[in-house]
C-alpha positions in Angstrom: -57.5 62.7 3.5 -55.0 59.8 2.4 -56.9 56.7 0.7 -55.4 53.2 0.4 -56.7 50.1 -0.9 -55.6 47.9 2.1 -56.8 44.9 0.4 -55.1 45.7 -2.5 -55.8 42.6 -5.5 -55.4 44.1 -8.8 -57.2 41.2 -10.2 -60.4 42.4 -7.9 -63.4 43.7 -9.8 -64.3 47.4 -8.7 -67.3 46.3 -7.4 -65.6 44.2 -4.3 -63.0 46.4 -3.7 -63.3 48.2 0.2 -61.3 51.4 0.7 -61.0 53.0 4.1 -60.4 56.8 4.1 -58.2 58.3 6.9 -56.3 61.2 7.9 -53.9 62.1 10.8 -56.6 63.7 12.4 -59.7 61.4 12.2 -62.3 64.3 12.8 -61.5 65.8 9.6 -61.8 63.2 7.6 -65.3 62.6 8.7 -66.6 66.3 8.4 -65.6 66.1 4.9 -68.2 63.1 3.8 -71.7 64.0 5.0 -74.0 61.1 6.3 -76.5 60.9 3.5 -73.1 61.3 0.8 -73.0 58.2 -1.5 -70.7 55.7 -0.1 -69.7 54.0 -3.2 -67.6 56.1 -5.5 -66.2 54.7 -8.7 -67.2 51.3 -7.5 -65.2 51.8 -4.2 -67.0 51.3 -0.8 -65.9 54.2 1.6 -65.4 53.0 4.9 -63.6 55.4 7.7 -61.6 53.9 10.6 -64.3 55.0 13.1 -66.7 52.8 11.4 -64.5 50.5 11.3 -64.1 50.4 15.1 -67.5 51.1 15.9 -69.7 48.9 13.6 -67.2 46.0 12.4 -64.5 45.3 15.0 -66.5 45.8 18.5 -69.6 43.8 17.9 -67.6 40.8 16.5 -64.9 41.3 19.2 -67.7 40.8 21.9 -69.3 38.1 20.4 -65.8 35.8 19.6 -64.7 33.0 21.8 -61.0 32.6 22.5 -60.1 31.3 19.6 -62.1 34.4 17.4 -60.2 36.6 19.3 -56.8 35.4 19.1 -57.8 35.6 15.0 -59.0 39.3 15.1 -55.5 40.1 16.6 -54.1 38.2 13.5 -56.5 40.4 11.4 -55.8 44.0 13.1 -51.8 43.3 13.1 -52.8 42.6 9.0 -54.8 46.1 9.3 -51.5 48.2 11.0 -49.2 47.0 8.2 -51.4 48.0 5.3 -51.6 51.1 6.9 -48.0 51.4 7.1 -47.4 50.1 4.2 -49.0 53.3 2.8 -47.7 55.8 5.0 -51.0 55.9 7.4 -51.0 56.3 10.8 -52.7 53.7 13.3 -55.7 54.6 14.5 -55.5 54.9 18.1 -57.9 52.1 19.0 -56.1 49.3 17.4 -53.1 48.8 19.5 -55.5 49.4 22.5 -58.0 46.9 21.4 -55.2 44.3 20.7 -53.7 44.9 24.0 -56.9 45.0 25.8 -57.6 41.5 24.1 -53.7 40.2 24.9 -54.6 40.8 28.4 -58.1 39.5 28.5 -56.8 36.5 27.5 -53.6 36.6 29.7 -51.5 35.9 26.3 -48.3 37.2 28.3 -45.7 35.6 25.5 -47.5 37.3 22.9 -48.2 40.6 24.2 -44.9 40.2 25.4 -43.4 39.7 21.3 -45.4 42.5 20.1 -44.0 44.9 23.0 -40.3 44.0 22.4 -40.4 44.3 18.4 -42.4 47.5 19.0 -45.3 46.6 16.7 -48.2 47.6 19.7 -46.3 51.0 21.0 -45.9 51.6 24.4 -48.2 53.7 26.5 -48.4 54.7 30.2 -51.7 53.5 30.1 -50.2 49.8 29.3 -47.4 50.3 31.8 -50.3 51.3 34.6 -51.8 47.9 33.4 -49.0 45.5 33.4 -47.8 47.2 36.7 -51.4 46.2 38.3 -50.9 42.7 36.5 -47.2 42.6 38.1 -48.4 43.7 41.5 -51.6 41.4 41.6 -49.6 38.1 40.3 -46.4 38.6 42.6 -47.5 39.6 46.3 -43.8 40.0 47.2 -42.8 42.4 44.7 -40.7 45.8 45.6 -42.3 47.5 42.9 -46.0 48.5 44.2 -49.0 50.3 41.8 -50.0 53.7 43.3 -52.4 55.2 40.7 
């Protein structure tokens, strides 16, 4: 399990500190902490990614406006870099969600930006997408979708 302070303010007091536990393979990571296991240690809350997901970012992702949206993108790109920043890997939801929300929102330019500097990575799921987008928004085009 690889632990990083993703907030990372030395000046913090222990108390408000929020570390989120991960691993390459997310199922491990879990098994290892049982449910009714303390979830402060040392004055660190312990917070894994599928938490994260499931009880932070959906709910508020569902309840934001356009403009909440566009800030939760700000907030999960913020998310990916602390994680590389220590050597983590992305969970496999966030470059999803951020894509899903790009394309809700029909934010072409910036999905667009974050495709071309490869910060979301490309997926064949996202090129099945953007192909149906492509298909659906030019009638004429010589490239058709067959799924």
């Amino acid at each position: 399990i690889q632990k990083a302070n993703l907030f990372g303010f030395a000046n913090t007091p222990k108390q408000h500190r929020v570390t989120v536990y991960g691993s390459h393979n997310q199922s491990s990571a879990v098994e290892r902490v049982e449910d009714d296991a303390p979830r402060v240690v040392s004055g660190e809350v312990l917070i894994f990614h599928n938490e994260l997901e499931e009880k932070v970012l959906n709910p508020l992702i569902q309840e934001f406006d356009r403009k909440g949206k566009l800030y939760m993108i700000s907030v999960l790109l913020e998310y990916m870099r602390c994680l590389n920043e220590f050597d983590m890997p992305s969970p496999e939801y966030i470059p999803r969600t951020i894509t899903q929300i790009l394309l809700e929102l029909e934010e072409w330019n910036y999905l667009r930006s974050l495709l071309q500097y490869q910060v979301v990575p490309d997926s064949q799921e996202l090129a099945q997408e953007l192909l149906k987008l492509g298909t659906r928004n030019n009638p004429r085009s010589s490239v058709k979708y067959h799924p």
